PDB file of C-alpha atoms in Angstrom:
ATOM      1  CA  GLU A1027       0.000   0.000   0.000  1.00  0.00           C
ATOM      2  CA  ALA A1028       1.417   3.363  -1.014  1.00  0.00           C
ATOM      3  CA  GLY A1029       2.023   5.842   1.784  1.00  0.00           C
ATOM      4  CA  VAL A1030       1.331   9.556   1.994  1.00  0.00           C
ATOM      5  CA  ALA A1031       3.101  11.368  -0.829  1.00  0.00           C
ATOM      6  CA  GLN A1032       4.300  14.953  -0.599  1.00  0.00           C
ATOM      7  CA  SER A1033       6.093  17.309  -2.942  1.00  0.00           C
ATOM      8  CA  PRO A1034       8.348  19.115  -3.246  1.00  0.00           C
ATOM      9  CA  ARG A1035      10.681  17.733  -0.585  1.00  0.00           C
ATOM     10  CA  TYR A1036      12.654  20.973  -0.406  1.00  0.00           C
ATOM     11  CA  LYS A1037      11.903  24.560  -1.365  1.00  0.00           C
ATOM     12  CA  ILE A1038      13.901  27.749  -0.908  1.00  0.00           C
ATOM     13  CA  ILE A1039      12.236  31.095  -1.575  1.00  0.00           C
ATOM     14  CA  GLU A1040      12.699  34.762  -0.803  1.00  0.00           C
ATOM     15  CA  LYS A1041      10.402  36.434   1.691  1.00  0.00           C
ATOM     16  CA  ARG A1042       7.209  37.805   0.161  1.00  0.00           C
ATOM     17  CA  GLN A1043       7.270  35.133  -2.544  1.00  0.00           C
ATOM     18  CA  SER A1044       4.655  32.400  -2.755  1.00  0.00           C
ATOM     19  CA  VAL A1045       4.952  28.629  -2.478  1.00  0.00           C
ATOM     20  CA  ALA A1046       2.632  25.650  -2.774  1.00  0.00           C
ATOM     21  CA  PHE A1047       2.905  22.159  -1.338  1.00  0.00           C
ATOM     22  CA  TRP A1048       1.041  19.118  -2.555  1.00  0.00           C
ATOM     23  CA  CYS A1049      -0.133  16.051  -0.677  1.00  0.00           C
ATOM     24  CA  ASN A1050      -1.668  12.788  -1.822  1.00  0.00           C
ATOM     25  CA  PRO A1051      -3.004  10.753   1.113  1.00  0.00           C
ATOM     26  CA  ILE A1052      -3.276   7.012   1.429  1.00  0.00           C
ATOM     27  CA  SER A1053      -5.982   5.711  -0.878  1.00  0.00           C
ATOM     28  CA  GLY A1054      -9.368   5.700   0.808  1.00  0.00           C
ATOM     29  CA  HIS A1055      -8.373   7.925   3.696  1.00  0.00           C
ATOM     30  CA  ALA A1056     -11.083  10.506   4.261  1.00  0.00           C
ATOM     31  CA  THR A1057      -9.258  12.688   6.762  1.00  0.00           C
ATOM     32  CA  LEU A1058      -6.243  14.771   5.808  1.00  0.00           C
ATOM     33  CA  TYR A1059      -4.099  16.963   8.051  1.00  0.00           C
ATOM     34  CA  TRP A1060      -1.446  19.611   7.433  1.00  0.00           C
ATOM     35  CA  TYR A1061       1.033  20.156  10.243  1.00  0.00           C
ATOM     36  CA  GLN A1062       3.779  22.767  10.575  1.00  0.00           C
ATOM     37  CA  GLN A1063       6.953  21.650  12.311  1.00  0.00           C
ATOM     38  CA  ILE A1064       9.373  24.434  13.185  1.00  0.00           C
ATOM     39  CA  LEU A1065      12.901  23.324  14.008  1.00  0.00           C
ATOM     40  CA  GLY A1066      13.129  22.098  17.582  1.00  0.00           C
ATOM     41  CA  GLN A1067       9.373  22.011  18.103  1.00  0.00           C
ATOM     42  CA  GLY A1068       6.628  19.450  17.857  1.00  0.00           C
ATOM     43  CA  PRO A1069       4.290  19.513  14.879  1.00  0.00           C
ATOM     44  CA  LYS A1070       1.406  21.957  15.102  1.00  0.00           C
ATOM     45  CA  LEU A1071      -1.872  21.371  13.265  1.00  0.00           C
ATOM     46  CA  LEU A1072      -2.629  23.971  10.607  1.00  0.00           C
ATOM     47  CA  ILE A1073      -5.743  22.504   9.002  1.00  0.00           C
ATOM     48  CA  GLN A1074      -7.764  19.317   8.944  1.00  0.00           C
ATOM     49  CA  PHE A1075     -10.088  18.120   6.179  1.00  0.00           C
ATOM     50  CA  GLN A1076     -12.783  15.492   6.269  1.00  0.00           C
ATOM     51  CA  ASN A1077     -13.272  14.601   2.586  1.00  0.00           C
ATOM     52  CA  ASN A1078     -13.333  18.061   0.989  1.00  0.00           C
ATOM     53  CA  GLY A1079     -14.705  19.923   4.016  1.00  0.00           C
ATOM     54  CA  VAL A1080     -12.667  21.775   6.641  1.00  0.00           C
ATOM     55  CA  VAL A1081     -12.959  20.356  10.172  1.00  0.00           C
ATOM     56  CA  ASP A1082     -10.439  22.557  11.960  1.00  0.00           C
ATOM     57  CA  ASP A1083      -8.431  25.517  10.686  1.00  0.00           C
ATOM     58  CA  SER A1084      -8.241  27.444  13.919  1.00  0.00           C
ATOM     59  CA  GLN A1085      -4.435  27.689  13.833  1.00  0.00           C
ATOM     60  CA  LEU A1086      -4.071  28.486  10.150  1.00  0.00           C
ATOM     61  CA  PRO A1087      -2.786  32.049   9.554  1.00  0.00           C
ATOM     62  CA  LYS A1088      -5.505  32.848   7.066  1.00  0.00           C
ATOM     63  CA  ASP A1089      -4.006  36.149   5.965  1.00  0.00           C
ATOM     64  CA  ARG A1090      -1.214  34.256   4.210  1.00  0.00           C
ATOM     65  CA  PHE A1091      -1.969  30.540   4.299  1.00  0.00           C
ATOM     66  CA  SER A1092      -4.646  28.747   2.314  1.00  0.00           C
ATOM     67  CA  ALA A1093      -5.415  25.096   1.714  1.00  0.00           C
ATOM     68  CA  GLU A1094      -7.848  23.153  -0.375  1.00  0.00           C
ATOM     69  CA  ARG A1095      -8.918  19.600  -1.009  1.00  0.00           C
ATOM     70  CA  LEU A1096     -11.276  20.024  -3.916  1.00  0.00           C
ATOM     71  CA  LYS A1097     -12.140  16.419  -4.770  1.00  0.00           C
ATOM     72  CA  GLY A1098     -11.628  14.968  -1.347  1.00  0.00           C
ATOM     73  CA  VAL A1099      -8.335  13.338  -2.304  1.00  0.00           C
ATOM     74  CA  ASP A1100      -5.244  15.466  -3.036  1.00  0.00           C
ATOM     75  CA  SER A1101      -4.611  18.631  -1.106  1.00  0.00           C
ATOM     76  CA  THR A1102      -2.595  21.783  -1.697  1.00  0.00           C
ATOM     77  CA  LEU A1103      -1.235  24.139   0.962  1.00  0.00           C
ATOM     78  CA  LYS A1104      -0.249  27.616  -0.226  1.00  0.00           C
ATOM     79  CA  ILE A1105       1.665  30.396   1.465  1.00  0.00           C
ATOM     80  CA  GLN A1106       1.496  33.905   0.019  1.00  0.00           C
ATOM     81  CA  PRO A1107       3.384  36.048   0.866  1.00  0.00           C
ATOM     82  CA  ALA A1108       5.933  34.029   2.810  1.00  0.00           C
ATOM     83  CA  LYS A1109       7.640  35.368   5.915  1.00  0.00           C
ATOM     84  CA  LEU A1110      10.922  34.346   7.496  1.00  0.00           C
ATOM     85  CA  GLU A1111       9.061  32.651  10.344  1.00  0.00           C
ATOM     86  CA  ASP A1112       7.347  30.315   7.886  1.00  0.00           C
ATOM     87  CA  SER A1113      10.602  28.374   7.544  1.00  0.00           C
ATOM     88  CA  ALA A1114       9.590  24.912   8.697  1.00  0.00           C
ATOM     89  CA  VAL A1115       8.782  21.409   7.603  1.00  0.00           C
ATOM     90  CA  TYR A1116       5.211  20.999   6.411  1.00  0.00           C
ATOM     91  CA  LEU A1117       3.895  17.546   7.177  1.00  0.00           C
ATOM     92  CA  CYS A1118       0.857  15.986   5.602  1.00  0.00           C
ATOM     93  CA  ALA A1119      -0.916  13.124   7.345  1.00  0.00           C
ATOM     94  CA  SER A1120      -4.022  11.069   6.709  1.00  0.00           C
ATOM     95  CA  SER A1121      -6.324   8.666   8.499  1.00  0.00           C
ATOM     96  CA  PRO A1122      -9.304   6.562   7.416  1.00  0.00           C
ATOM     97  CA  GLY A1123     -11.841   8.905   9.008  1.00  0.00           C
ATOM     98  CA  LEU A1124     -12.845  10.939  12.016  1.00  0.00           C
ATOM     99  CA  ALA A1125     -14.208   7.880  13.780  1.00  0.00           C
ATOM    100  CA  PHE A1126     -10.996   5.926  13.270  1.00  0.00           C
ATOM    101  CA  PRO A1127      -9.430   5.752  16.700  1.00  0.00           C
ATOM    102  CA  GLY A1128      -5.908   4.920  15.693  1.00  0.00           C
ATOM    103  CA  GLU A1129      -2.831   6.679  14.497  1.00  0.00           C
ATOM    104  CA  LEU A1130      -2.225   9.173  11.731  1.00  0.00           C
ATOM    105  CA  PHE A1131      -0.010   8.216   8.791  1.00  0.00           C
ATOM    106  CA  PHE A1132       2.561  10.802   7.815  1.00  0.00           C
ATOM    107  CA  GLY A1133       4.393  11.746   4.663  1.00  0.00           C
ATOM    108  CA  GLU A1134       8.077  12.651   4.578  1.00  0.00           C
ATOM    109  CA  GLY A1135       7.340  16.353   4.683  1.00  0.00           C
ATOM    110  CA  SER A1136       8.246  19.412   2.649  1.00  0.00           C
ATOM    111  CA  ARG A1137      11.054  21.552   4.036  1.00  0.00           C
ATOM    112  CA  LEU A1138      10.621  25.274   3.374  1.00  0.00           C
ATOM    113  CA  THR A1139      13.418  27.799   3.804  1.00  0.00           C
ATOM    114  CA  VAL A1140      12.478  31.465   3.531  1.00  0.00           C
ATOM    115  CA  LEU A1141      15.425  33.845   2.982  1.00  0.00           C
TER     116      LEU A1141
ATOM    117  CA  ALA B 181      -7.419  22.257  25.158  1.00  0.00           C
ATOM    118  CA  GLN B 182      -5.084  19.372  25.692  1.00  0.00           C
ATOM    119  CA  THR B 183      -1.363  19.865  26.219  1.00  0.00           C
ATOM    120  CA  VAL B 184       1.519  17.425  26.054  1.00  0.00           C
ATOM    121  CA  THR B 185       4.815  18.015  27.856  1.00  0.00           C
ATOM    122  CA  GLN B 186       8.127  16.292  27.228  1.00  0.00           C
ATOM    123  CA  SER B 187      10.638  17.631  29.723  1.00  0.00           C
ATOM    124  CA  GLN B 188      13.722  15.887  28.318  1.00  0.00           C
ATOM    125  CA  PRO B 189      15.004  17.659  25.180  1.00  0.00           C
ATOM    126  CA  GLU B 190      17.836  15.117  24.804  1.00  0.00           C
ATOM    127  CA  MET B 191      18.628  11.680  26.141  1.00  0.00           C
ATOM    128  CA  SER B 192      21.566   9.351  25.611  1.00  0.00           C
ATOM    129  CA  VAL B 193      21.796   5.610  26.025  1.00  0.00           C
ATOM    130  CA  GLN B 194      24.479   3.020  25.483  1.00  0.00           C
ATOM    131  CA  GLU B 195      23.808   0.359  22.922  1.00  0.00           C
ATOM    132  CA  ALA B 196      22.015  -2.652  24.468  1.00  0.00           C
ATOM    133  CA  GLU B 197      20.978  -0.625  27.523  1.00  0.00           C
ATOM    134  CA  THR B 198      17.512   0.566  28.534  1.00  0.00           C
ATOM    135  CA  VAL B 199      16.244   4.113  28.396  1.00  0.00           C
ATOM    136  CA  THR B 200      12.980   5.743  29.482  1.00  0.00           C
ATOM    137  CA  LEU B 201      11.504   8.823  27.852  1.00  0.00           C
ATOM    138  CA  SER B 202       9.014  10.869  29.872  1.00  0.00           C
ATOM    139  CA  CYS B 203       5.730  12.429  28.845  1.00  0.00           C
ATOM    140  CA  THR B 204       2.956  14.105  30.771  1.00  0.00           C
ATOM    141  CA  TYR B 205      -0.300  15.483  29.435  1.00  0.00           C
ATOM    142  CA  ASP B 206      -3.229  17.529  30.560  1.00  0.00           C
ATOM    143  CA  THR B 207      -6.823  16.768  29.661  1.00  0.00           C
ATOM    144  CA  SER B 208     -10.289  16.811  31.131  1.00  0.00           C
ATOM    145  CA  GLU B 209     -11.429  13.899  28.977  1.00  0.00           C
ATOM    146  CA  SER B 210     -11.718  10.348  30.230  1.00  0.00           C
ATOM    147  CA  ASP B 211     -11.287   8.504  26.939  1.00  0.00           C
ATOM    148  CA  TYR B 212      -8.441   9.193  24.552  1.00  0.00           C
ATOM    149  CA  TYR B 213      -5.439   7.677  22.824  1.00  0.00           C
ATOM    150  CA  LEU B 214      -1.778   8.265  23.495  1.00  0.00           C
ATOM    151  CA  PHE B 215       1.005   7.612  21.035  1.00  0.00           C
ATOM    152  CA  TRP B 216       4.743   7.601  20.750  1.00  0.00           C
ATOM    153  CA  TYR B 217       6.056   8.511  17.320  1.00  0.00           C
ATOM    154  CA  LYS B 218       9.624   8.199  16.086  1.00  0.00           C
ATOM    155  CA  GLN B 219      11.023  10.702  13.602  1.00  0.00           C
ATOM    156  CA  PRO B 220      14.348   9.654  12.057  1.00  0.00           C
ATOM    157  CA  PRO B 221      16.455  12.206  10.177  1.00  0.00           C
ATOM    158  CA  SER B 222      14.469  11.500   6.993  1.00  0.00           C
ATOM    159  CA  ARG B 223      11.581  13.184   8.843  1.00  0.00           C
ATOM    160  CA  GLN B 224       8.806  10.663   8.241  1.00  0.00           C
ATOM    161  CA  MET B 225       6.925  10.061  11.468  1.00  0.00           C
ATOM    162  CA  ILE B 226       6.620   6.394  12.324  1.00  0.00           C
ATOM    163  CA  LEU B 227       4.268   5.042  14.957  1.00  0.00           C
ATOM    164  CA  VAL B 228       6.133   3.269  17.756  1.00  0.00           C
ATOM    165  CA  ILE B 229       3.349   2.355  20.130  1.00  0.00           C
ATOM    166  CA  ARG B 230      -0.144   3.421  21.155  1.00  0.00           C
ATOM    167  CA  GLN B 231      -2.210   3.178  24.302  1.00  0.00           C
ATOM    168  CA  GLU B 232      -5.976   3.378  24.712  1.00  0.00           C
ATOM    169  CA  ALA B 233      -6.835   5.215  27.918  1.00  0.00           C
ATOM    170  CA  TYR B 234      -9.603   2.779  28.849  1.00  0.00           C
ATOM    171  CA  LYS B 235      -7.106  -0.096  28.939  1.00  0.00           C
ATOM    172  CA  GLN B 236      -5.290  -0.538  32.213  1.00  0.00           C
ATOM    173  CA  GLN B 237      -2.711  -2.881  30.734  1.00  0.00           C
ATOM    174  CA  ASN B 238       0.388  -1.146  29.449  1.00  0.00           C
ATOM    175  CA  ALA B 239       1.032  -1.532  25.725  1.00  0.00           C
ATOM    176  CA  THR B 240       4.086  -3.433  24.526  1.00  0.00           C
ATOM    177  CA  GLU B 241       5.624  -3.740  21.074  1.00  0.00           C
ATOM    178  CA  ASN B 242       8.748  -5.896  21.027  1.00  0.00           C
ATOM    179  CA  ARG B 243      11.502  -3.814  22.695  1.00  0.00           C
ATOM    180  CA  PHE B 244       9.164  -0.878  23.306  1.00  0.00           C
ATOM    181  CA  SER B 245       6.789  -0.608  26.236  1.00  0.00           C
ATOM    182  CA  VAL B 246       4.939   2.137  28.025  1.00  0.00           C
ATOM    183  CA  ASN B 247       4.174   2.974  31.613  1.00  0.00           C
ATOM    184  CA  PHE B 248       0.722   4.534  31.513  1.00  0.00           C
ATOM    185  CA  GLN B 249      -0.405   6.191  34.729  1.00  0.00           C
ATOM    186  CA  LYS B 250      -3.842   7.626  33.988  1.00  0.00           C
ATOM    187  CA  ALA B 251      -4.406   9.332  37.320  1.00  0.00           C
ATOM    188  CA  ALA B 252      -1.009  10.995  37.154  1.00  0.00           C
ATOM    189  CA  LYS B 253      -1.479  11.753  33.416  1.00  0.00           C
ATOM    190  CA  SER B 254       1.893  10.248  32.689  1.00  0.00           C
ATOM    191  CA  PHE B 255       2.896   8.194  29.665  1.00  0.00           C
ATOM    192  CA  SER B 256       6.549   7.158  29.523  1.00  0.00           C
ATOM    193  CA  LEU B 257       8.256   5.073  26.841  1.00  0.00           C
ATOM    194  CA  LYS B 258      10.804   2.415  27.733  1.00  0.00           C
ATOM    195  CA  ILE B 259      13.191   1.171  25.071  1.00  0.00           C
ATOM    196  CA  SER B 260      14.994  -2.031  26.001  1.00  0.00           C
ATOM    197  CA  ASP B 261      18.150  -3.392  24.368  1.00  0.00           C
ATOM    198  CA  SER B 262      18.714  -0.068  22.576  1.00  0.00           C
ATOM    199  CA  GLN B 263      20.024  -0.252  19.030  1.00  0.00           C
ATOM    200  CA  LEU B 264      21.775   2.298  16.834  1.00  0.00           C
ATOM    201  CA  GLY B 265      18.649   2.461  14.688  1.00  0.00           C
ATOM    202  CA  ASP B 266      16.666   3.740  17.643  1.00  0.00           C
ATOM    203  CA  ALA B 267      18.443   7.085  17.428  1.00  0.00           C
ATOM    204  CA  ALA B 268      15.795   9.629  16.456  1.00  0.00           C
ATOM    205  CA  MET B 269      13.471  12.302  17.734  1.00  0.00           C
ATOM    206  CA  TYR B 270      10.626  10.823  19.749  1.00  0.00           C
ATOM    207  CA  PHE B 271       7.312  12.584  20.080  1.00  0.00           C
ATOM    208  CA  CYS B 272       4.567  11.888  22.554  1.00  0.00           C
ATOM    209  CA  ALA B 273       1.097  12.661  21.197  1.00  0.00           C
ATOM    210  CA  TYR B 274      -2.474  12.821  22.463  1.00  0.00           C
ATOM    211  CA  ARG B 275      -5.604  12.149  20.461  1.00  0.00           C
ATOM    212  CA  SER B 276      -9.122  12.834  21.675  1.00  0.00           C
ATOM    213  CA  LEU B 277     -11.872  10.369  20.894  1.00  0.00           C
ATOM    214  CA  PHE B 278     -14.306  13.246  20.660  1.00  0.00           C
ATOM    215  CA  THR B 279     -14.756  13.478  16.901  1.00  0.00           C
ATOM    216  CA  GLY B 280     -16.500  16.814  17.184  1.00  0.00           C
ATOM    217  CA  GLY B 281     -13.129  18.281  17.992  1.00  0.00           C
ATOM    218  CA  GLY B 282     -11.627  16.759  14.889  1.00  0.00           C
ATOM    219  CA  ASN B 283      -9.633  14.274  16.963  1.00  0.00           C
ATOM    220  CA  LYS B 284      -6.351  15.730  15.808  1.00  0.00           C
ATOM    221  CA  LEU B 285      -3.001  14.723  17.299  1.00  0.00           C
ATOM    222  CA  THR B 286      -1.486  17.128  19.820  1.00  0.00           C
ATOM    223  CA  PHE B 287       2.272  16.690  20.077  1.00  0.00           C
ATOM    224  CA  GLY B 288       4.873  17.350  22.702  1.00  0.00           C
ATOM    225  CA  THR B 289       8.120  19.125  21.845  1.00  0.00           C
ATOM    226  CA  GLY B 290      10.060  15.905  21.415  1.00  0.00           C
ATOM    227  CA  THR B 291      13.044  14.132  22.937  1.00  0.00           C
ATOM    228  CA  GLN B 292      16.169  13.616  20.844  1.00  0.00           C
ATOM    229  CA  LEU B 293      17.536  10.157  21.616  1.00  0.00           C
ATOM    230  CA  LYS B 294      21.207   9.418  20.968  1.00  0.00           C
ATOM    231  CA  VAL B 295      22.491   5.862  21.032  1.00  0.00           C
ATOM    232  CA  GLU B 296      26.181   5.445  21.769  1.00  0.00           C
ATOM    233  CA  LEU B 297      28.457   2.498  21.115  1.00  0.00           C
TER     234      LEU B 297
END
């Protein structure tokens, strides 16, 4: 079974530029999460989707971050304009559904460096 | 809101020895899941072990076991017979069973484990 796929693995941009990250969850997984992991910290949830609807985006900086999951499968996370403090690893995770009591399955992450 | 605290930023262990990583959490819920995740340098989070709060028996997975103290809200990870491949960042995580809250994972800040020859 294929795991969670993310791209690109690495991205370097100048501040005020834009960037987009893509995630393809495990086939059949209804719930998709985007986490931000700043160096030396634990991952922090940015947004959670159930199919193509948003469940939780309370910690998403909506003035610069946006995310979508149009067909309930792939998801894109966009940052525009980027700030220095956005330098982090962006982790995508999925699970079978909200009622699934077990673990989340993570991708390898996308490392963003903002100069 | 739930919080997870890992008070050991770094730990070291000799190969073949045993090490215990600490985790405490705060919640008002009675049913939940707790997890330990391993994050090697490649960054992909891998599940190590999980514990359902309603189970009194501590979970065990081969060389990995937990000491779950529900009343004390403590959830430590014991790694026996440590191997070089165990070197990684370890995260403790909490997951609510209340789906209305989205049942997201809340992570601690991690413990970097070094394994020495």
